Amino acid sequence: MVNRNFTFRLWREKAVRVSLFLAAFSSIAITAGIIGILLYESSIFFKAVPLVDFLTDTEWTPLFESAHFGIMPLVTGTLVTSIVALLLALPVGTVIAIYLSEYAPYRVREIVKPILELLGAIPTIIYGYFALLFVTPLLQRLMPELPGFNMLSAGLVIGVMVIPYVSSLSEDAMRAVPHAIREASYAMGATRLQTALGAVVPSAFSGMTSAYILAFSRAVGETMVVAVAAGMQPNLTLDPRQPAATLTAYIVQVSLGDLPHGSIGYQTIFAAGLVLFLMTLGFNIAGSILRKRFREVY
Amino acid sequence: MAEIKKLIRRQKRWDLLFGLLGILATFSGLLTLLALLIDLASDGLPQLSWKFFISFPSRFSDQAGILSAWVGTTLVMLVTACSVVPLGVAAGIYLEEYAKKNWLSTLIEINIANLAGVPSIVYGLMALGLFVYRLRLGQSILTAGLTLALLILPIVIVATREAIRAIPCGIREAAQALGATKWQMIKDHLIPYGSGGILTGIIIALSRAIGETAPLLTIGALTFIAFLPEAPISGEFPFVSLTWLRSPFTVLPIQMFNWLSRPQADFHRNAAAAGLVLIFMTLAMNGLAIFLRYRFRRRIRW
């Protein structure tokens, strides 16, 4: 009796172990699924469109009679909005991080940090609303010639959205700097600002850089704000006041129409998705390498 | 001496200035959040009425409501929760308690970190290719729920691992010293003690999923739906029906996007009202998670 019970327990342990492993392995399966689908569908696309045209053509009009398949307009749209976002989020986020870590009293930090993190928790479609119906009219008062759809307000709002990524993660990195370093700096007669800029920031630099890269990666992948507020016209321009489409906005635009499965229009969204995936993957890998290589050992 | 005093004064002035700049930056962040909420509330609050919740979308903005959207959101979240909780918790337990330090577990860990950085719309493309066309699940509630489950899986895994890691080793040793197998130790001790942290993580993950729009647009969620999926429970045999899983759907963020894309200001007010409902749900879930974290942290003393 006891013996049978014992065998049963052994078998059950094995079964549990295997099923838990399968659950953990599912994450690999998801990645394989993502890469497999993107590569498979875009391989069909690249059979019809030469890679050279894809990279060098300056027009992206895949659904028109005279179709052009140059990805550059979508890439510049993506980069311009992301850069506008970072020009806002990096300085503001960094200043907030230094303030919270080095200046603010404990209680202020404990209250302000979670509230700021709410900025990152708000659904992105609501930021789209904010960009289109609050920020754009506001900007139009300063710049009357600004069109209703533009990359500037979309970029600024994405910047607000990624501030908590920059500020929270940078603050964590600064918190992790040991107090002895600060005390040494203060003992030399440095002010708080000198300590922060001269001792804490350099020590926390790798963590801050990976926070910046994460913010960039988020801005590149952001969809709904640009789909609502930047217009959906592919437009090869570096002027943020112009309307333009990003990689993500194009995918949304095509998904809204009823494209037949297997048509060239259907395959273009996978090609755009592949470019987007490779861009963010590059950033993410760069971020984790930075985090590893420059991690200060105390 | 006077030189040094001047230098000190100057440095102190910079110090003060930067402190003010920090306060300003922090407040500008908080103010933007406030501006966003007030802007949404001032446009949306007058639209909110009982009728708004029980009406289907309509061509006429004053008759339009969010019935199909909130029902769709609820059903999609149900599918998401049912699939992500067992998968994520199991994966977290495996990585924390079973995984040996070898190349496979390292690969899985790196992979989970990278999955968290994949843009949500790419998940949508994967779901379109895999679920909709390969597995022929259609543009359905089931597809949507599974897509969002994959999207938030890394959050649940990480939360589970942290919750379990916080449990002291003495508990594990005590259970195994009494002859419990590893699984008995996990099932009777680690999961109950870690449930607070795990639950907090699940709620945060779901609050993220509830606001996701892009991947659902990609798999072909409709933006205009004037019917409800078949009820899951019926009065006749077999009482429980699963046809709702295959039903087309819309969700709150998509309904909001639809109204926002129209040029008429009346529809923008409807969008604001839908946004208010959405933001209330998100903030309520986040608040619940913060409350739970606080409660569990206080109650448990190892």
Coordinates of C-alpha atoms in Angstrom, one line a residue:
Chain A
M1 CA 0.0 0.0 0.0
V2 CA 2.7 2.4 1.1
N3 CA 4.8 1.3 -1.8
R4 CA 2.0 2.0 -4.4
N5 CA 1.5 5.4 -2.9
F6 CA 5.2 6.1 -3.2
T7 CA 5.3 5.2 -6.9
F8 CA 2.3 7.4 -7.5
R9 CA 4.0 10.3 -5.8
L10 CA 7.1 9.8 -7.9
W11 CA 5.1 9.8 -11.1
R12 CA 3.1 12.8 -10.1
E13 CA 6.3 14.7 -9.3
K14 CA 7.6 13.9 -12.8
A15 CA 4.4 15.0 -14.5
V16 CA 4.3 18.3 -12.5
R17 CA 7.9 18.9 -13.4
V18 CA 7.4 18.3 -17.1
S19 CA 4.3 20.5 -17.3
L20 CA 5.9 23.3 -15.4
F21 CA 8.8 23.1 -17.8
L22 CA 6.5 23.2 -20.8
A23 CA 4.9 26.4 -19.4
A24 CA 8.4 28.0 -19.1
F25 CA 9.3 26.8 -22.5
S26 CA 6.2 28.4 -24.0
S27 CA 8.0 31.8 -23.9
I28 CA 10.6 30.4 -26.4
A29 CA 7.7 29.0 -28.5
I30 CA 6.1 32.5 -28.6
T31 CA 9.4 34.1 -29.8
A32 CA 9.7 31.4 -32.4
G33 CA 6.2 32.0 -33.4
I34 CA 6.8 35.8 -33.8
I35 CA 10.0 35.4 -35.7
G36 CA 8.6 32.5 -37.8
I37 CA 5.4 34.4 -38.9
L38 CA 7.2 37.6 -39.6
L39 CA 9.9 35.9 -41.7
Y40 CA 7.5 33.6 -43.5
E41 CA 5.0 36.3 -44.5
S42 CA 7.7 38.9 -45.4
S43 CA 9.6 36.3 -47.4
I44 CA 6.6 36.2 -49.8
F45 CA 6.7 40.0 -49.9
F46 CA 10.4 40.1 -50.7
K47 CA 9.8 37.6 -53.6
A48 CA 7.6 40.2 -55.2
V49 CA 9.6 43.3 -54.1
P50 CA 13.4 43.4 -54.4
L51 CA 15.1 44.3 -51.2
V52 CA 17.0 47.2 -52.9
D53 CA 13.7 48.8 -53.9
F54 CA 12.4 48.3 -50.3
L55 CA 15.4 50.1 -48.8
T56 CA 16.0 52.8 -51.4
D57 CA 12.6 53.8 -52.9
T58 CA 11.5 57.1 -51.4
E59 CA 7.7 56.4 -51.7
W60 CA 5.5 54.0 -49.8
T61 CA 2.3 53.6 -51.8
P62 CA 1.7 49.8 -51.8
L63 CA -2.0 50.0 -52.2
F64 CA -2.0 52.4 -55.2
E65 CA -2.2 51.5 -58.9
S66 CA 1.4 52.4 -59.4
A67 CA 2.8 50.8 -56.3
H68 CA 6.0 51.9 -54.6
F69 CA 7.5 49.9 -51.8
G70 CA 10.1 52.2 -50.2
I71 CA 10.2 51.7 -46.4
M72 CA 12.1 55.0 -45.8
P73 CA 9.1 57.3 -45.4
L74 CA 7.7 55.0 -42.6
V75 CA 11.1 54.7 -41.0
T76 CA 11.7 58.5 -41.0
G77 CA 8.2 59.0 -39.6
T78 CA 9.0 56.6 -36.8
L79 CA 12.4 58.1 -36.0
V80 CA 11.1 61.7 -36.1
T81 CA 8.3 61.1 -33.6
S82 CA 10.6 59.0 -31.4
I83 CA 13.3 61.7 -31.4
V84 CA 10.8 64.4 -30.5
A85 CA 9.6 62.1 -27.7
L86 CA 13.1 61.6 -26.4
L87 CA 14.0 65.3 -26.6
L88 CA 11.2 65.8 -24.1
A89 CA 11.5 62.6 -22.0
L90 CA 15.3 62.3 -21.4
P91 CA 16.0 65.8 -19.9
V92 CA 12.8 65.9 -17.9
G93 CA 13.0 62.3 -16.8
T94 CA 16.6 62.6 -15.8
V95 CA 16.0 65.8 -13.8
I96 CA 13.1 64.2 -12.0
A97 CA 15.3 61.1 -11.3
I98 CA 18.1 63.2 -9.8
Y99 CA 15.6 65.3 -7.8
L100 CA 13.8 62.3 -6.4
S101 CA 17.0 60.4 -5.6
E102 CA 19.2 63.2 -4.3
Y103 CA 17.0 66.1 -3.2
A104 CA 13.5 65.0 -2.3
P105 CA 12.6 63.9 1.2
Y106 CA 11.7 60.2 1.7
R107 CA 8.0 60.8 2.0
V108 CA 7.8 62.9 -1.2
R109 CA 9.6 60.3 -3.1
E110 CA 7.3 57.5 -1.9
I111 CA 4.3 59.5 -2.9
V112 CA 5.4 61.0 -6.2
K113 CA 7.1 58.0 -7.7
P114 CA 4.0 55.8 -7.9
I115 CA 1.9 58.7 -9.2
L116 CA 4.4 59.4 -11.9
E117 CA 4.3 55.7 -12.8
L118 CA 0.6 56.1 -13.5
L119 CA 1.7 58.1 -16.6
G120 CA 3.0 54.8 -18.0
A121 CA -0.1 52.9 -17.0
I122 CA -2.7 55.0 -18.8
P123 CA -4.0 53.3 -22.0
T124 CA -2.2 54.7 -25.1
I125 CA -5.5 55.4 -26.9
I126 CA -6.2 58.0 -24.2
Y127 CA -2.9 59.6 -24.9
G128 CA -4.0 59.7 -28.6
Y129 CA -7.1 61.6 -27.5
F130 CA -4.9 64.0 -25.5
A131 CA -2.6 64.6 -28.4
L132 CA -5.3 65.2 -31.0
L133 CA -7.7 67.3 -28.9
F134 CA -5.6 69.0 -26.3
V135 CA -1.9 69.3 -27.3
T136 CA -2.4 70.0 -31.0
P137 CA -4.9 72.9 -30.4
L138 CA -2.6 74.2 -27.8
L139 CA 0.4 74.1 -30.2
Q140 CA -1.7 75.7 -32.9
R141 CA -2.1 78.8 -30.8
L142 CA 1.7 79.1 -30.8
M143 CA 2.2 78.0 -34.4
P144 CA -1.0 78.9 -36.3
E145 CA 0.2 77.2 -39.5
L146 CA 0.5 73.8 -37.8
P147 CA -1.7 71.2 -39.5
G148 CA -4.3 69.2 -37.4
F149 CA -2.3 66.0 -37.8
N150 CA 1.4 66.4 -37.1
M151 CA 4.3 64.4 -35.7
L152 CA 5.2 67.2 -33.2
S153 CA 2.2 66.7 -30.8
A154 CA 2.3 62.9 -31.2
G155 CA 6.0 62.9 -30.3
L156 CA 5.5 65.2 -27.3
V157 CA 2.7 63.1 -25.9
I158 CA 4.8 59.9 -26.4
G159 CA 7.5 61.8 -24.6
V160 CA 5.2 62.3 -21.6
M161 CA 4.2 58.7 -21.7
V162 CA 7.8 57.4 -21.5
I163 CA 8.9 59.9 -18.8
P164 CA 8.2 57.3 -16.0
Y165 CA 10.4 54.7 -17.8
V166 CA 13.3 57.2 -17.7
S167 CA 12.7 58.7 -14.3
S168 CA 11.8 55.5 -12.4
L169 CA 14.6 53.3 -13.8
S170 CA 17.2 56.1 -13.6
E171 CA 16.1 56.7 -10.0
D172 CA 16.5 53.0 -9.2
A173 CA 20.0 53.1 -10.7
M174 CA 20.9 56.1 -8.6
R175 CA 19.4 54.5 -5.4
A176 CA 21.7 51.5 -6.0
V177 CA 24.8 53.7 -5.8
P178 CA 26.3 53.1 -2.3
H179 CA 26.1 55.8 0.3
A180 CA 29.9 55.8 0.9
I181 CA 30.4 57.4 -2.6
R182 CA 28.0 60.2 -1.7
E183 CA 29.6 60.7 1.7
A184 CA 33.1 60.8 0.2
S185 CA 31.9 63.5 -2.1
Y186 CA 30.2 65.5 0.6
A187 CA 33.3 65.2 2.8
M188 CA 35.3 66.9 0.0
G189 CA 32.9 69.8 0.4
A190 CA 30.8 69.2 -2.6
T191 CA 27.2 70.5 -2.8
R192 CA 24.3 68.2 -3.5
L193 CA 24.4 69.2 -7.2
Q194 CA 28.1 68.5 -7.4
T195 CA 27.7 65.2 -5.7
A196 CA 24.8 64.2 -8.0
L197 CA 26.5 65.2 -11.2
G198 CA 30.1 64.3 -10.3
A199 CA 29.6 61.1 -8.3
V200 CA 26.2 59.6 -8.4
V201 CA 25.4 60.0 -12.1
P202 CA 28.7 58.6 -13.4
S203 CA 28.3 55.6 -11.1
A204 CA 24.7 55.0 -12.2
F205 CA 25.5 55.7 -15.9
S206 CA 25.0 52.3 -17.3
G207 CA 21.6 51.9 -15.6
M208 CA 20.5 55.3 -16.8
T209 CA 21.6 54.5 -20.4
S210 CA 19.7 51.3 -20.5
A211 CA 16.6 53.3 -19.2
Y212 CA 17.1 55.7 -22.1
I213 CA 17.3 52.8 -24.6
L214 CA 14.2 51.2 -23.2
A215 CA 12.4 54.6 -23.6
F216 CA 13.5 54.8 -27.2
S217 CA 12.4 51.3 -27.9
R218 CA 8.9 52.1 -26.3
A219 CA 8.6 55.3 -28.4
V220 CA 9.5 53.4 -31.6
G221 CA 6.9 50.7 -30.9
E222 CA 4.1 53.1 -29.8
T223 CA 1.1 52.8 -32.0
M224 CA -2.2 54.5 -31.0
V225 CA -0.9 58.0 -30.4
V226 CA 0.7 58.2 -33.8
A227 CA -2.3 56.5 -35.5
V228 CA -4.6 59.1 -34.0
A229 CA -2.6 62.3 -34.0
A230 CA 0.2 62.1 -36.6
G231 CA -2.0 61.4 -39.6
M232 CA -1.5 58.3 -41.7
Q233 CA 0.1 59.6 -44.8
P234 CA 3.5 58.2 -45.6
N235 CA 5.7 61.3 -45.9
L236 CA 9.4 61.4 -46.3
T237 CA 10.3 64.4 -44.2
L238 CA 12.4 65.2 -41.1
D239 CA 10.2 68.2 -40.2
P240 CA 8.2 67.3 -37.1
R241 CA 5.5 69.8 -37.9
Q242 CA 4.4 67.7 -40.9
P243 CA 1.9 64.9 -40.8
A244 CA 3.4 61.5 -41.5
A245 CA 2.9 57.8 -41.0
T246 CA 5.0 55.5 -38.8
L247 CA 5.6 51.8 -39.2
T248 CA 3.0 51.1 -36.5
A249 CA 0.4 53.6 -37.9
Y250 CA 0.7 52.0 -41.3
I251 CA 0.0 48.5 -39.9
V252 CA -3.1 49.9 -38.1
Q253 CA -4.3 51.6 -41.2
V254 CA -4.1 48.5 -43.3
S255 CA -5.6 46.3 -40.6
L256 CA -8.6 48.7 -40.5
G257 CA -9.4 48.0 -44.2
D258 CA -10.6 44.6 -45.2
L259 CA -7.5 43.2 -47.0
P260 CA -7.8 39.7 -48.4
H261 CA -5.4 37.2 -46.9
G262 CA -2.4 36.6 -49.1
S263 CA -2.6 39.9 -51.1
I264 CA 0.4 42.0 -51.4
G265 CA -1.1 44.6 -49.1
Y266 CA -1.5 41.9 -46.5
Q267 CA 2.1 41.0 -46.8
T268 CA 3.4 44.6 -46.5
I269 CA 2.3 44.8 -42.9
F270 CA 4.5 41.9 -42.1
A271 CA 7.4 43.5 -43.8
A272 CA 6.8 46.7 -41.9
G273 CA 6.4 44.6 -38.7
L274 CA 9.7 42.8 -39.4
V275 CA 11.5 46.2 -39.7
L276 CA 9.9 47.4 -36.5
F277 CA 10.8 44.1 -34.7
L278 CA 14.4 44.3 -35.8
M279 CA 14.7 47.9 -34.7
T280 CA 13.4 47.3 -31.2
L281 CA 15.3 44.0 -30.8
G282 CA 18.4 45.9 -31.6
F283 CA 17.7 48.5 -28.9
N284 CA 16.8 45.8 -26.4
I285 CA 20.0 43.9 -27.0
A286 CA 22.1 47.0 -26.8
G287 CA 20.3 47.9 -23.5
S288 CA 21.0 44.6 -21.9
I289 CA 24.6 44.6 -23.1
L290 CA 25.2 48.0 -21.6
R291 CA 23.6 47.0 -18.4
K292 CA 25.9 44.0 -18.1
R293 CA 29.1 45.5 -19.4
F294 CA 29.2 48.7 -17.5
R295 CA 27.6 47.5 -14.3
E296 CA 29.7 49.0 -11.5
V297 CA 30.8 46.5 -9.0
Y298 CA 30.9 47.9 -5.5
Chain B
M1 CA 39.2 83.9 1.5
A2 CA 36.7 86.2 -0.2
E3 CA 37.3 84.2 -3.4
I4 CA 36.4 81.0 -1.7
K5 CA 33.3 82.4 -0.1
K6 CA 32.2 83.7 -3.5
L7 CA 32.8 80.2 -4.9
I8 CA 30.8 78.6 -2.2
R9 CA 28.0 81.0 -2.6
R10 CA 27.9 80.4 -6.3
Q11 CA 27.9 76.6 -5.9
K12 CA 25.1 76.9 -3.3
R13 CA 23.1 79.0 -5.7
W14 CA 23.4 76.4 -8.4
D15 CA 22.4 73.7 -5.9
L16 CA 19.3 75.7 -5.0
L17 CA 18.5 76.3 -8.7
F18 CA 18.7 72.7 -9.6
G19 CA 16.5 71.8 -6.6
L20 CA 13.9 74.2 -8.0
L21 CA 14.3 72.8 -11.5
G22 CA 13.7 69.3 -10.1
I23 CA 10.5 70.3 -8.3
L24 CA 9.4 72.1 -11.5
A25 CA 10.1 69.0 -13.7
T26 CA 8.3 66.7 -11.2
F27 CA 5.3 69.0 -11.0
S28 CA 5.2 69.4 -14.8
G29 CA 4.8 65.6 -15.0
L30 CA 2.1 65.6 -12.4
L31 CA 0.4 68.6 -14.0
T32 CA 0.3 66.9 -17.4
L33 CA -1.4 63.9 -15.8
L34 CA -3.9 66.2 -14.1
A35 CA -4.5 68.2 -17.4
L36 CA -5.1 64.9 -19.2
L37 CA -7.7 63.7 -16.6
I38 CA -9.4 67.1 -16.4
D39 CA -9.6 67.4 -20.2
L40 CA -11.1 63.9 -20.5
A41 CA -13.5 64.5 -17.7
S42 CA -14.7 67.9 -18.9
D43 CA -15.5 66.5 -22.3
G44 CA -16.7 63.1 -21.2
L45 CA -18.6 63.4 -17.9
P46 CA -21.7 65.0 -19.4
Q47 CA -22.1 62.1 -21.8
L48 CA -22.0 59.5 -19.1
S49 CA -25.4 58.2 -18.3
W50 CA -27.1 54.9 -17.7
K51 CA -28.2 54.9 -21.4
F52 CA -24.6 55.2 -22.5
F53 CA -23.8 51.9 -20.9
I54 CA -26.7 50.0 -22.3
S55 CA -26.8 51.3 -25.8
F56 CA -25.1 49.9 -28.9
P57 CA -22.9 52.2 -31.0
S58 CA -24.9 54.2 -33.5
R59 CA -24.6 56.5 -36.4
F60 CA -26.1 59.2 -34.2
S61 CA -23.7 60.4 -31.6
D62 CA -26.4 61.1 -29.0
Q63 CA -27.8 57.6 -29.2
A64 CA -24.4 55.8 -29.3
G65 CA -23.3 53.8 -26.3
I66 CA -20.7 51.3 -25.2
L67 CA -22.7 48.2 -24.5
S68 CA -20.9 45.9 -27.0
A69 CA -17.6 47.4 -26.0
W70 CA -17.7 46.8 -22.3
V71 CA -19.2 43.3 -22.8
G72 CA -16.4 42.6 -25.3
T73 CA -13.8 43.9 -22.9
T74 CA -15.1 41.7 -20.1
L75 CA -15.2 38.6 -22.2
V76 CA -11.7 39.1 -23.7
M77 CA -10.3 39.8 -20.3
L78 CA -11.9 36.5 -19.0
V79 CA -10.2 34.5 -21.8
T80 CA -6.9 36.4 -21.1
A81 CA -7.0 35.8 -17.4
C82 CA -7.9 32.1 -17.8
S83 CA -5.0 31.5 -20.1
V84 CA -2.3 33.7 -18.7
V85 CA -2.7 32.8 -15.0
P86 CA -1.9 29.0 -15.2
L87 CA 0.8 29.5 -17.8
G88 CA 2.5 32.4 -16.2
V89 CA 2.4 31.1 -12.6
A90 CA 3.6 27.6 -13.8
A91 CA 6.5 29.2 -15.8
G92 CA 7.5 31.4 -12.9
I93 CA 7.5 28.4 -10.4
Y94 CA 9.6 26.3 -12.8
L95 CA 12.2 29.0 -13.3
E96 CA 12.4 29.8 -9.6
E97 CA 12.3 26.3 -8.1
Y98 CA 13.2 23.7 -10.7
A99 CA 15.4 25.2 -13.3
K100 CA 19.1 24.3 -13.1
K101 CA 21.6 26.9 -14.1
N102 CA 22.2 25.7 -17.7
W103 CA 22.1 27.1 -21.2
L104 CA 18.4 26.3 -21.6
S105 CA 17.2 28.1 -18.5
T106 CA 19.5 31.1 -19.3
L107 CA 18.0 31.1 -22.8
I108 CA 14.5 31.2 -21.4
E109 CA 15.4 34.0 -19.0
I110 CA 17.0 36.2 -21.7
N111 CA 14.1 35.4 -23.9
I112 CA 11.5 36.5 -21.3
A113 CA 13.3 39.8 -20.8
N114 CA 13.4 40.4 -24.6
L115 CA 9.7 39.5 -25.0
A116 CA 8.8 42.3 -22.6
G117 CA 10.4 44.7 -25.1
V118 CA 8.6 43.5 -28.2
P119 CA 6.1 46.2 -29.3
S120 CA 2.5 45.1 -28.8
I121 CA 1.6 45.5 -32.4
V122 CA 4.1 42.8 -33.3
Y123 CA 2.1 40.4 -31.1
G124 CA -0.9 41.4 -33.1
L125 CA 0.9 40.5 -36.4
M126 CA 1.9 37.2 -34.9
A127 CA -1.7 36.5 -33.8
L128 CA -3.0 37.5 -37.2
G129 CA -0.7 35.1 -39.0
L130 CA -0.8 32.3 -36.5
F131 CA -4.2 32.3 -34.7
V132 CA -6.4 33.8 -37.3
Y133 CA -5.0 32.2 -40.5
R134 CA -2.9 29.1 -39.5
L135 CA -5.0 27.8 -36.6
R136 CA -8.2 29.2 -38.1
L137 CA -9.5 30.6 -34.8
G138 CA -11.0 33.6 -36.7
Q139 CA -11.1 37.2 -35.7
S140 CA -12.8 36.2 -32.5
I141 CA -12.9 36.8 -28.7
L142 CA -10.7 33.7 -28.3
T143 CA -8.0 35.0 -30.6
A144 CA -8.1 38.4 -28.8
G145 CA -7.9 36.9 -25.4
L146 CA -5.0 34.6 -26.3
T147 CA -3.1 37.5 -28.0
L148 CA -3.3 39.7 -24.9
A149 CA -2.4 36.7 -22.7
L150 CA 0.9 36.2 -24.7
L151 CA 1.5 40.0 -24.4
I152 CA 1.3 40.1 -20.6
L153 CA 2.8 36.7 -20.0
P154 CA 6.3 38.2 -19.1
I155 CA 4.8 40.5 -16.5
V156 CA 3.0 37.5 -14.8
I157 CA 6.1 35.3 -14.9
V158 CA 8.3 38.0 -13.4
A159 CA 5.8 38.8 -10.6
T160 CA 5.4 35.2 -9.7
R161 CA 9.2 34.7 -9.5
E162 CA 9.6 37.7 -7.2
A163 CA 6.7 36.7 -5.0
I164 CA 8.2 33.2 -4.6
R165 CA 11.7 34.4 -4.1
A166 CA 10.7 36.5 -1.2
I167 CA 9.6 33.4 0.8
P168 CA 12.4 32.4 3.1
C169 CA 14.2 29.1 2.6
G170 CA 13.3 27.9 6.1
I171 CA 9.7 27.3 4.9
R172 CA 10.9 25.1 2.0
E173 CA 13.3 23.2 4.3
A174 CA 10.7 22.7 7.0
A175 CA 8.2 21.2 4.5
Q176 CA 10.7 18.9 2.9
A177 CA 12.1 17.8 6.3
L178 CA 8.6 16.6 7.1
G179 CA 8.7 14.4 4.0
A180 CA 6.7 16.6 1.6
T181 CA 7.7 16.2 -2.0
K182 CA 8.8 19.2 -4.0
W183 CA 5.3 19.7 -5.6
Q184 CA 3.6 19.3 -2.2
M185 CA 5.9 21.9 -0.8
I186 CA 5.1 24.2 -3.7
K187 CA 1.3 23.6 -3.7
D188 CA 0.8 23.8 0.1
H189 CA 3.3 26.4 1.0
L190 CA 4.9 28.5 -1.7
I191 CA 1.7 29.2 -3.7
P192 CA -0.4 30.2 -0.7
Y193 CA 2.3 32.4 0.8
G194 CA 3.2 33.9 -2.5
S195 CA -0.4 34.5 -3.6
G196 CA -0.5 38.1 -2.5
G197 CA 2.4 39.1 -4.7
I198 CA 1.3 36.9 -7.6
L199 CA -2.2 38.4 -7.5
T200 CA -0.8 41.9 -7.5
G201 CA 1.3 41.1 -10.6
I202 CA -1.7 39.5 -12.3
I203 CA -3.9 42.6 -11.7
I204 CA -1.2 45.0 -13.0
A205 CA -0.8 42.8 -16.1
L206 CA -4.5 42.7 -16.7
S207 CA -4.8 46.5 -16.3
R208 CA -2.2 46.8 -19.0
A209 CA -4.1 44.3 -21.2
I210 CA -7.4 46.1 -20.8
G211 CA -6.0 49.3 -22.5
E212 CA -4.2 47.6 -25.4
T213 CA -5.7 48.6 -28.7
A214 CA -3.1 48.0 -31.4
P215 CA -2.8 44.2 -31.3
L216 CA -6.6 43.8 -31.4
L217 CA -6.9 46.1 -34.4
T218 CA -4.3 44.1 -36.1
I219 CA -6.1 40.8 -35.7
G220 CA -9.2 42.4 -37.2
A221 CA -11.4 43.4 -34.3
L222 CA -14.4 45.3 -35.7
T223 CA -14.8 48.9 -34.9
F224 CA -18.6 48.9 -35.2
I225 CA -20.6 46.1 -33.5
A226 CA -24.3 46.3 -32.8
F227 CA -24.9 42.9 -31.3
L228 CA -23.8 40.8 -28.4
P229 CA -22.1 37.5 -28.4
E230 CA -24.3 34.5 -27.4
A231 CA -24.7 34.3 -23.7
P232 CA -22.4 31.7 -22.1
I233 CA -25.1 30.3 -19.8
S234 CA -28.5 29.3 -21.2
G235 CA -31.6 27.9 -19.6
E236 CA -31.6 24.7 -21.8
F237 CA -29.3 21.8 -21.9
P238 CA -26.2 21.8 -22.0
F239 CA -26.6 25.1 -20.1
V240 CA -23.0 26.2 -20.8
S241 CA -22.2 27.3 -24.4
L242 CA -18.8 28.2 -25.7
T243 CA -19.9 29.7 -29.0
W244 CA -19.2 33.2 -27.7
L245 CA -15.5 32.4 -27.9
R246 CA -15.8 32.4 -31.7
S247 CA -17.9 35.6 -31.9
P248 CA -16.6 38.8 -33.4
F249 CA -16.1 41.6 -30.9
T250 CA -15.1 45.1 -30.1
V251 CA -13.5 46.4 -26.9
L252 CA -13.5 49.8 -25.1
P253 CA -10.3 51.2 -26.5
I254 CA -11.3 50.2 -30.1
Q255 CA -14.7 51.8 -29.7
M256 CA -12.9 54.9 -28.4
F257 CA -10.5 54.9 -31.4
N258 CA -13.4 54.5 -33.8
W259 CA -15.2 57.6 -32.4
L260 CA -11.9 59.5 -32.2
S261 CA -11.2 58.9 -35.9
R262 CA -14.4 60.6 -36.9
P263 CA -14.3 64.3 -37.7
Q264 CA -17.4 65.3 -35.8
A265 CA -16.9 66.9 -32.3
D266 CA -20.0 65.1 -31.0
F267 CA -18.3 61.7 -31.5
H268 CA -15.2 63.1 -29.8
R269 CA -17.2 63.7 -26.7
N270 CA -18.4 60.1 -26.9
A271 CA -14.8 59.1 -27.2
A272 CA -14.0 61.1 -24.1
A273 CA -16.7 59.3 -22.2
A274 CA -15.5 55.9 -23.3
G275 CA -12.0 57.0 -22.3
L276 CA -13.2 57.9 -18.8
V277 CA -14.7 54.5 -18.3
L278 CA -11.5 52.9 -19.6
I279 CA -9.2 55.1 -17.4
F280 CA -11.4 54.4 -14.4
M281 CA -11.1 50.7 -14.9
T282 CA -7.3 51.0 -15.3
L283 CA -6.8 53.2 -12.3
A284 CA -9.1 51.1 -10.2
M285 CA -7.1 48.0 -11.0
N286 CA -3.8 49.8 -10.4
G287 CA -5.1 51.1 -7.1
L288 CA -6.3 47.6 -6.1
A289 CA -2.8 46.3 -6.8
I290 CA -1.1 49.0 -4.7
F291 CA -3.6 48.3 -1.9
L292 CA -2.9 44.5 -2.1
R293 CA 0.8 45.0 -2.1
Y294 CA 0.6 47.3 0.9
R295 CA -1.7 44.8 2.8
F296 CA 0.3 41.7 2.1
R297 CA 3.5 43.4 3.0
R298 CA 2.2 44.5 6.3
R299 CA 0.4 41.3 7.2
I300 CA 3.3 38.9 6.6
R301 CA 6.3 39.1 8.8
W302 CA 8.8 36.3 8.2

